[in-house]
PDB file of C-alpha atoms in Angstrom:
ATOM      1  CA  UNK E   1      21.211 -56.594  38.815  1.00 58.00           C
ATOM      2  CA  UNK E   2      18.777 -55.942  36.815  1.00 71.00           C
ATOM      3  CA  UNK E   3      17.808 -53.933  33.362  1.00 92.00           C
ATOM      4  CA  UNK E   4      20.747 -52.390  31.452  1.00 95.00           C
ATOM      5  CA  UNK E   5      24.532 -52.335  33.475  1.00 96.00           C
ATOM      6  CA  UNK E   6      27.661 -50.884  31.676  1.00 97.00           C
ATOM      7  CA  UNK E   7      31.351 -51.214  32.692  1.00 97.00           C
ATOM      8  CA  UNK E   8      33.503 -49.322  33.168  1.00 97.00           C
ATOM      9  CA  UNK E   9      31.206 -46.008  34.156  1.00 96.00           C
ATOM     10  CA  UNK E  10      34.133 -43.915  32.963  1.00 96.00           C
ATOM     11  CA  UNK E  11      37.023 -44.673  30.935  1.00 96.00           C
ATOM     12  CA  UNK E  12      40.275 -42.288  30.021  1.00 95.00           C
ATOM     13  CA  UNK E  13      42.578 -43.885  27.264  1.00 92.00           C
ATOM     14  CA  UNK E  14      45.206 -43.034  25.304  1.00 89.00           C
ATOM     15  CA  UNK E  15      45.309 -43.139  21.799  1.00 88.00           C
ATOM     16  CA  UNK E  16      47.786 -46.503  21.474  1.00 87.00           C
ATOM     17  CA  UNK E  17      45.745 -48.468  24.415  1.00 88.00           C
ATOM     18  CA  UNK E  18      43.462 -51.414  23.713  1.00 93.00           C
ATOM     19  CA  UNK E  19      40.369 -51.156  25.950  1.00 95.00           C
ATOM     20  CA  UNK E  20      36.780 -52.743  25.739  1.00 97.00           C
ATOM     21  CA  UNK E  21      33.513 -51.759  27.161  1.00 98.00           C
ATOM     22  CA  UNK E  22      30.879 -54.491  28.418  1.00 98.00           C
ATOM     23  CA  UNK E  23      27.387 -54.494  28.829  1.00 98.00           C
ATOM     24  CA  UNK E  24      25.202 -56.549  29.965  1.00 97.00           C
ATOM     25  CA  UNK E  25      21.361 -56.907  29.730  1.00 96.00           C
ATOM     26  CA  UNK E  26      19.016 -58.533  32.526  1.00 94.00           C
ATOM     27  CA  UNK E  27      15.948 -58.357  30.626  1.00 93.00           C
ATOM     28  CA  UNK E  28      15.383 -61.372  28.553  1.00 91.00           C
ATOM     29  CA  UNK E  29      15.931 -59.478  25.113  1.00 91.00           C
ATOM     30  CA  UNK E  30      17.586 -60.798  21.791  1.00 89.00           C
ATOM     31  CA  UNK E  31      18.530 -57.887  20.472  1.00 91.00           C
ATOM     32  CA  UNK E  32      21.317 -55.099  21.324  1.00 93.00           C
ATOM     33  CA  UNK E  33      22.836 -51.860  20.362  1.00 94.00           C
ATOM     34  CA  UNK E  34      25.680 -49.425  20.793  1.00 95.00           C
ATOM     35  CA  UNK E  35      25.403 -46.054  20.497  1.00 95.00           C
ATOM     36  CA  UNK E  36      27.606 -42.684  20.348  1.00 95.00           C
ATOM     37  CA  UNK E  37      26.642 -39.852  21.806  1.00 92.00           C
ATOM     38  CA  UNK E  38      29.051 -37.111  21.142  1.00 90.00           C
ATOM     39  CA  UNK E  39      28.921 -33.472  22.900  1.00 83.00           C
ATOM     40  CA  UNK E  40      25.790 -31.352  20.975  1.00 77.00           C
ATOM     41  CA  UNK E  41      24.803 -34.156  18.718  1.00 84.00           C
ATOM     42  CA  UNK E  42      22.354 -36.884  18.358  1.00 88.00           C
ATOM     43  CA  UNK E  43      22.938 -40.274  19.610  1.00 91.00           C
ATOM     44  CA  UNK E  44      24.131 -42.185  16.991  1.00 91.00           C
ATOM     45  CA  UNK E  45      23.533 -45.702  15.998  1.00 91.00           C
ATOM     46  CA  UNK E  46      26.701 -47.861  15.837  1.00 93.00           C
ATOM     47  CA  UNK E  47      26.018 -51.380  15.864  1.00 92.00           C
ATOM     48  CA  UNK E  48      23.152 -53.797  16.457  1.00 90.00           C
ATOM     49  CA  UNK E  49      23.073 -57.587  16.902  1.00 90.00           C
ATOM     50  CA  UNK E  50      20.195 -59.708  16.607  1.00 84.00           C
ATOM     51  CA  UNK E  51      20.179 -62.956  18.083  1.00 77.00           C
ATOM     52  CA  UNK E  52      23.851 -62.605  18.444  1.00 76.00           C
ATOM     53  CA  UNK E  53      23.998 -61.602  14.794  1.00 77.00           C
ATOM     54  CA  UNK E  54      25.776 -58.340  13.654  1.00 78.00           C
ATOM     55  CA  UNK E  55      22.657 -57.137  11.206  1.00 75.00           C
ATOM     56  CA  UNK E  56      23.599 -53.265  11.300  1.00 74.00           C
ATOM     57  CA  UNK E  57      27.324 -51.408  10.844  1.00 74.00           C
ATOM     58  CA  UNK E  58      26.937 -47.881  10.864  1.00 74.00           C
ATOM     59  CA  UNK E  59      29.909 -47.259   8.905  1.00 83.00           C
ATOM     60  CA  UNK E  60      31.526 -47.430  12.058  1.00 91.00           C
ATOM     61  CA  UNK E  61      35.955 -47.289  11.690  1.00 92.00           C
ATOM     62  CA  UNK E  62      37.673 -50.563  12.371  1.00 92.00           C
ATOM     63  CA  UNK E  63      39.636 -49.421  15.603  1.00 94.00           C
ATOM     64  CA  UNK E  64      36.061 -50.184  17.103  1.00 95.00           C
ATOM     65  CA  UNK E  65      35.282 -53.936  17.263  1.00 94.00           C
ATOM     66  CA  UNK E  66      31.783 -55.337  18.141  1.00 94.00           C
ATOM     67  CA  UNK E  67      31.780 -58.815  19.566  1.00 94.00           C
ATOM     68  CA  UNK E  68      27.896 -60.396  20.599  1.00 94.00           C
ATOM     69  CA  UNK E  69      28.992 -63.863  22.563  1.00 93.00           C
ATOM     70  CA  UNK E  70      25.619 -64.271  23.567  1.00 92.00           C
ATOM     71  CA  UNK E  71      22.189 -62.355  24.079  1.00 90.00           C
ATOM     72  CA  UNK E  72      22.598 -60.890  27.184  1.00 94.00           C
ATOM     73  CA  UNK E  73      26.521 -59.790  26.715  1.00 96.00           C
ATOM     74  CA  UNK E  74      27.967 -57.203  24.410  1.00 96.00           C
ATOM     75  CA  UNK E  75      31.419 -55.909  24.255  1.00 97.00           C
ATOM     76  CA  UNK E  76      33.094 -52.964  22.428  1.00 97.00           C
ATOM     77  CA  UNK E  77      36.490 -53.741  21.670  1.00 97.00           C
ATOM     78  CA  UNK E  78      38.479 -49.959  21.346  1.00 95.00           C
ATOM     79  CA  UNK E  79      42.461 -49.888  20.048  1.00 93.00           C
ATOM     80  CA  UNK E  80      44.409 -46.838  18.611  1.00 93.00           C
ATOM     81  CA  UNK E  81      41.500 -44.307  18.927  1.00 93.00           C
ATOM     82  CA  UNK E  82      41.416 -41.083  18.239  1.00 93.00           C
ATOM     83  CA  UNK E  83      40.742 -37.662  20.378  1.00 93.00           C
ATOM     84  CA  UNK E  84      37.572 -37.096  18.674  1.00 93.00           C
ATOM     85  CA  UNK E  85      36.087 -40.600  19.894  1.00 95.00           C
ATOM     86  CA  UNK E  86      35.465 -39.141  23.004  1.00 95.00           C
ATOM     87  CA  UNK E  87      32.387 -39.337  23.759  1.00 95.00           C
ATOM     88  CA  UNK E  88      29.579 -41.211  25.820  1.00 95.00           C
ATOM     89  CA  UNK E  89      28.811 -44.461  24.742  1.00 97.00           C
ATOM     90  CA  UNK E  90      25.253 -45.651  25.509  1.00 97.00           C
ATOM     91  CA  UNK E  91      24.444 -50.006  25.005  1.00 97.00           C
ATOM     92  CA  UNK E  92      20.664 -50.670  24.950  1.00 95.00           C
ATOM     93  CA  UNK E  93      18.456 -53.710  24.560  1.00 94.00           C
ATOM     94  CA  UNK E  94      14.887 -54.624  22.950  1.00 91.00           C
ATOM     95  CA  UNK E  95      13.091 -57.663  21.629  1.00 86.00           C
ATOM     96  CA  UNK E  96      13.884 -57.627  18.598  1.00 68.00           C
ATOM     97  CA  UNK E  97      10.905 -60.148  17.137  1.00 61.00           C
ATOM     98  CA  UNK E  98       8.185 -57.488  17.772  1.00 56.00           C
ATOM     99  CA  UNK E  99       9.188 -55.704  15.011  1.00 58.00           C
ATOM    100  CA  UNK E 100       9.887 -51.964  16.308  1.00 63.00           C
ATOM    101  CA  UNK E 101       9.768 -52.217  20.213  1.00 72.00           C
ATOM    102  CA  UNK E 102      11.766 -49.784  23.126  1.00 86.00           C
ATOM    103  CA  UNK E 103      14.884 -49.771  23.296  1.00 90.00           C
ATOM    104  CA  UNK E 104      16.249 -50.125  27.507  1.00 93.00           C
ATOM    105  CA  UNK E 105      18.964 -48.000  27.733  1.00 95.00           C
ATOM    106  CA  UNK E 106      22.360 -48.510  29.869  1.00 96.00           C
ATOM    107  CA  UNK E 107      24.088 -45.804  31.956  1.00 95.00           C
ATOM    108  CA  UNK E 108      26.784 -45.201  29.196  1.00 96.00           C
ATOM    109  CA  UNK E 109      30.550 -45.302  29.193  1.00 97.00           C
ATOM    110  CA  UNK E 110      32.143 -42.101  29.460  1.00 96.00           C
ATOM    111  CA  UNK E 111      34.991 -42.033  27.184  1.00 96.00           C
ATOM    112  CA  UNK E 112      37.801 -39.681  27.159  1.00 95.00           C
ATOM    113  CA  UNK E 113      40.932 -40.279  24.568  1.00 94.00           C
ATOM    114  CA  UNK E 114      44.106 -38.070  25.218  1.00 91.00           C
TER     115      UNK E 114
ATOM    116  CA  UNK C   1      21.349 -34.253   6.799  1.00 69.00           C
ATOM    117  CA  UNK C   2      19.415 -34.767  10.062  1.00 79.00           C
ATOM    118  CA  UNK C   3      16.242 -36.755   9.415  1.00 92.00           C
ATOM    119  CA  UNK C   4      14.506 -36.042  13.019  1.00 95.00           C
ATOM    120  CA  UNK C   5      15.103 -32.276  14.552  1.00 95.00           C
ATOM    121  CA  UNK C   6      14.398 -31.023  17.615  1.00 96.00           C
ATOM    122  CA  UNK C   7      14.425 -26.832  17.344  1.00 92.00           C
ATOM    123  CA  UNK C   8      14.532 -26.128  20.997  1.00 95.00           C
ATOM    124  CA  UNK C   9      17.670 -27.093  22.610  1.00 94.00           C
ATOM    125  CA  UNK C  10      16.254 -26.072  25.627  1.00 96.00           C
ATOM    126  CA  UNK C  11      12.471 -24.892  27.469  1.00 97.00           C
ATOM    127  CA  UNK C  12      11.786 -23.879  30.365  1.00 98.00           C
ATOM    128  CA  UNK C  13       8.079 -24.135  32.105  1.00 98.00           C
ATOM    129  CA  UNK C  14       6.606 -23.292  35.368  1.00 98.00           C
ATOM    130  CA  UNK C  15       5.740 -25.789  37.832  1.00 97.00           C
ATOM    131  CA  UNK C  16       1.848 -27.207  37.250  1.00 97.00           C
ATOM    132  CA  UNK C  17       1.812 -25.661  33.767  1.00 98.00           C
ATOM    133  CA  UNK C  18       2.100 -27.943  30.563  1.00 98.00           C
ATOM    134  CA  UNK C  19       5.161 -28.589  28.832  1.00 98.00           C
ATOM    135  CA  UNK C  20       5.052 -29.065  24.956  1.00 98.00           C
ATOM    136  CA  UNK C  21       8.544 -30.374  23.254  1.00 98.00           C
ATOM    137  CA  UNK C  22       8.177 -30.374  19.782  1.00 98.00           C
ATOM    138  CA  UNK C  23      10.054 -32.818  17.204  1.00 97.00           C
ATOM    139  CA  UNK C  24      10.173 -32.761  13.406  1.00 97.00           C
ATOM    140  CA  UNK C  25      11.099 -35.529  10.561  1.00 97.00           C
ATOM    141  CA  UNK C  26      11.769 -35.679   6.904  1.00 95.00           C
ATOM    142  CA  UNK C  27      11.714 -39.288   6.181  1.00 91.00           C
ATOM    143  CA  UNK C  28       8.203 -40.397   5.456  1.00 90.00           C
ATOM    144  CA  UNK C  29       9.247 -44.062   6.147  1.00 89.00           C
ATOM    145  CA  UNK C  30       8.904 -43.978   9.199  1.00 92.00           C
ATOM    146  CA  UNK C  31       6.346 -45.280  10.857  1.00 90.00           C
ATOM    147  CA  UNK C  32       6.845 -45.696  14.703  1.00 93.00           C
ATOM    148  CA  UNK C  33       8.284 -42.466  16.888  1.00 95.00           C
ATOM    149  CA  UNK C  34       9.559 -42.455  20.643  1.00 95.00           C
ATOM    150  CA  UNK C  35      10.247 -39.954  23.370  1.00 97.00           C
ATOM    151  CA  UNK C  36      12.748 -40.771  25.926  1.00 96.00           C
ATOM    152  CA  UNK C  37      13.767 -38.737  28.711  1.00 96.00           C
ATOM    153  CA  UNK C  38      17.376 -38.866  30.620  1.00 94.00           C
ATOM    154  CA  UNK C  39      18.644 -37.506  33.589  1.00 93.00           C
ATOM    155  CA  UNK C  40      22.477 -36.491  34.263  1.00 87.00           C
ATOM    156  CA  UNK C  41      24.365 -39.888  34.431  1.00 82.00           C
ATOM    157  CA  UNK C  42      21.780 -42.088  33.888  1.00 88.00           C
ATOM    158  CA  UNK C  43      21.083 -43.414  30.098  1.00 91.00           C
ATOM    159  CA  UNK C  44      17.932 -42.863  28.105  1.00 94.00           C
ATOM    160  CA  UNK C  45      14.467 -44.403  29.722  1.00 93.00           C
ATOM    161  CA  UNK C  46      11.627 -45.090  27.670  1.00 93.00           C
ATOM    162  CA  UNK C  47       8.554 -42.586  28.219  1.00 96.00           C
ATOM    163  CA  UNK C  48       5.879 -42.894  25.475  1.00 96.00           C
ATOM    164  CA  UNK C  49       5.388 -44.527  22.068  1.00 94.00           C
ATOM    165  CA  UNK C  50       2.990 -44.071  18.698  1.00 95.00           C
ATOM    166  CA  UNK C  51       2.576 -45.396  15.823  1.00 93.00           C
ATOM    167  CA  UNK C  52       2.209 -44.041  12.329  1.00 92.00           C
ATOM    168  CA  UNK C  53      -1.748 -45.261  12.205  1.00 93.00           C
ATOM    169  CA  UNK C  54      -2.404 -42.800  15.027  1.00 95.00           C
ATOM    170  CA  UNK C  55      -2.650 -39.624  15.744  1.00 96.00           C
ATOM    171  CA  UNK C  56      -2.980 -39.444  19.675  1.00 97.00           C
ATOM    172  CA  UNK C  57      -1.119 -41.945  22.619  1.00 97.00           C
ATOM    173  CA  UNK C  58      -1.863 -40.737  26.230  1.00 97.00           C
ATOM    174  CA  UNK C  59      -0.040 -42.033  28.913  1.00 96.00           C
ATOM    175  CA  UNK C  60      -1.529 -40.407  32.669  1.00 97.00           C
ATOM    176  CA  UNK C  61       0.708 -36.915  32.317  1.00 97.00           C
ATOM    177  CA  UNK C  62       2.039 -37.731  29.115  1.00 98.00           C
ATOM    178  CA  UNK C  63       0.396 -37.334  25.632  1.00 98.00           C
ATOM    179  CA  UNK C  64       2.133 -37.834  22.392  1.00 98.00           C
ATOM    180  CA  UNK C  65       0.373 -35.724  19.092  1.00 98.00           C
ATOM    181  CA  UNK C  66       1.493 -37.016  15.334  1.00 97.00           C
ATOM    182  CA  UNK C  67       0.680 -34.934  12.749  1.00 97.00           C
ATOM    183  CA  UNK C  68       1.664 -37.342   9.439  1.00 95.00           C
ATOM    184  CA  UNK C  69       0.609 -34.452   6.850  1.00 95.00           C
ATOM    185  CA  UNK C  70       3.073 -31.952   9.020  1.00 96.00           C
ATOM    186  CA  UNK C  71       5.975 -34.370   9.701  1.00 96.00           C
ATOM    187  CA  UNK C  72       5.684 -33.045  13.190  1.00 97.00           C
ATOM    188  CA  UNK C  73       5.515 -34.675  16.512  1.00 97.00           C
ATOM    189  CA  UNK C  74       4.866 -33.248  20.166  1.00 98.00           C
ATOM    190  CA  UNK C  75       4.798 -34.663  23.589  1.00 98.00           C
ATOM    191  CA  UNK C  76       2.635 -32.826  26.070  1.00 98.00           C
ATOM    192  CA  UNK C  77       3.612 -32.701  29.804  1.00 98.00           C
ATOM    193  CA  UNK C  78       0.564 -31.522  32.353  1.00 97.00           C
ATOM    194  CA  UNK C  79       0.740 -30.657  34.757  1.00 98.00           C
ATOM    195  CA  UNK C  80       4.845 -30.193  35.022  1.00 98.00           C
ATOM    196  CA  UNK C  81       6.230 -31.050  37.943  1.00 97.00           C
ATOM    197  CA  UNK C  82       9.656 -30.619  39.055  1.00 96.00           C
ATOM    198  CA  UNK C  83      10.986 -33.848  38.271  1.00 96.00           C
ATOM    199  CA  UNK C  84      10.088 -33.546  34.891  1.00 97.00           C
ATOM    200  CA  UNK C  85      13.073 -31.727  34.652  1.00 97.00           C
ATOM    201  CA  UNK C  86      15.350 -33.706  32.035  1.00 97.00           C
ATOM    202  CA  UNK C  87      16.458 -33.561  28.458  1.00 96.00           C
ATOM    203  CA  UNK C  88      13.852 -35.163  26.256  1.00 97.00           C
ATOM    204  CA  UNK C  89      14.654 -36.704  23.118  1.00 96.00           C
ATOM    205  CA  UNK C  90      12.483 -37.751  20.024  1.00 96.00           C
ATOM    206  CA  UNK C  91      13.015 -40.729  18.256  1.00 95.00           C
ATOM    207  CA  UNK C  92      11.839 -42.104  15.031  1.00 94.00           C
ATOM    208  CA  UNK C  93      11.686 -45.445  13.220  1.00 90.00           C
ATOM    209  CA  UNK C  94      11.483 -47.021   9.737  1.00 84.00           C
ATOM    210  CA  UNK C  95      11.811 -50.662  11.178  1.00 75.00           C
ATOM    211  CA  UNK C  96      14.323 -53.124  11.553  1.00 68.00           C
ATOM    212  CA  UNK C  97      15.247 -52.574  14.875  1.00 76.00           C
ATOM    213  CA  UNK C  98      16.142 -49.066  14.202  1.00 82.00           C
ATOM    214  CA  UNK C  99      16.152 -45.541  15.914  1.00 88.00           C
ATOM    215  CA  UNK C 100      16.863 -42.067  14.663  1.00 91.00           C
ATOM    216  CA  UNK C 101      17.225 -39.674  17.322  1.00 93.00           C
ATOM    217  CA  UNK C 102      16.949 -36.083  17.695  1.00 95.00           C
ATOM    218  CA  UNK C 103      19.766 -34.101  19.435  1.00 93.00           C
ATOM    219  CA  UNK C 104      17.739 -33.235  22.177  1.00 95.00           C
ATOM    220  CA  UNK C 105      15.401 -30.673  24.357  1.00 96.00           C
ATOM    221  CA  UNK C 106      16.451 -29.610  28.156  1.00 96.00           C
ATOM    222  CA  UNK C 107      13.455 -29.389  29.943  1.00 98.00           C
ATOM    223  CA  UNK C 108      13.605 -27.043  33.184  1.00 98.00           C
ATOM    224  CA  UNK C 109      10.082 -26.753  35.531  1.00 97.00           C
ATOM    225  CA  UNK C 110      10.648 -23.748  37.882  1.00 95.00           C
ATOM    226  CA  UNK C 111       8.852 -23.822  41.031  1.00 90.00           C
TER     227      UNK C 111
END
């Protein structure tokens, strides 16, 4: 494998199931990201970690859950979501001692909560 | 309140021509801007950077303009070719590992 992988592809929940997304990143970085991209809008910046550290929470609701075990694995942990958290969720990875550097995008997690 | 705006949600150019997306940004903190391009089921990729201490970045087909007095940012495609065909989407950052996107341009090249 190599760059950016997400599982599952695509993902249909309902809104009292517990659920978590993975990623994982082939590309020696130490810093990751998730990201919501909702229908007409801009991706938006949930979470980042930074040498496994949680340095950036969107003011993201609690029934999503970040967890970093180490630098090439991140996991969003979903429960009791609602319809309007469907959406496409994108992980990426960069190296994040270079100060501002490219982000390497996964292919996302499509999302659907009925 | 959207701090990087792209105007044209979508553009369409003939094949060989150049494409121009166009981006704009209201936070003067930032200091390092992106363009990535994504295809149907596939995740952003990376296409060309700049910094706010230039004004130009070329890459082969791909050219990046910043205009810091204007708050405006363009990426120029030339010639177009068909599988330039993507949405494009301007980023823009004021550090600390962070990205503000723009909601997006659909770029169609006709043949």
């Amino acid at each position: 494998e190599t760059g950016v992988t997400q599982t599952p592809r695509h993902l249909v929940m309902g809104m009292t199931n517990k659920k978590s997304l993975k990623c994982e990143q082939h590309l020696g970085h130490n810093a990751m990201y998730w990201y919501k991209q909702s229908a007409k809008k801009p991706l938006e910046l949930m979470f980042v970690y930074s040498l496994e550290e949680r340095v950036e929470n969107n003011s993201v609701p609690s029934r999503f859950s970040p967890e970093c075990p180490n630098s090439s694995h991140l996991f969003l942990h979903l429960h009791t979501l609602q319809p309007e958290d469907s959406a496409l969720y994108l992980c990426a990875s960069s190296q994040g001692d270079r100060g501002v550097s490219e982000q390497y995008f996964g292919p996302g997690t499509r999302l659907t909560v009925t | 309140d959207q701090q990087v705006k792209q105007n044209s949600p979508s553009l369409s150019v003939q094949e060989g021509r150049i494409s121009i997306l166009n981006c704009d940004y209201t936070n003067s903190m930032f200091d390092y801007f992106l363009w990535y391009k994504k295809y149907p089921a596939e995740g952003p990729t990376f296409l060309i950077s700049i910094s706010s201490i230039k004004d130009k970045n070329e890459d082969g087909r791909f050219t990046v303009f910043l205009n810091k007095s204007a708050k405006h940012l363009s990426l120029h495609i030339v010639p177009s070719q068909p599988g330039d065909s993507a949405v494009y989407f301007c980023a823009a950052s004021p550090g600390a590992q962070k990205l503000v996107f723009g909601q997006g341009t659909r770029l169609t090249i006709n043949p």
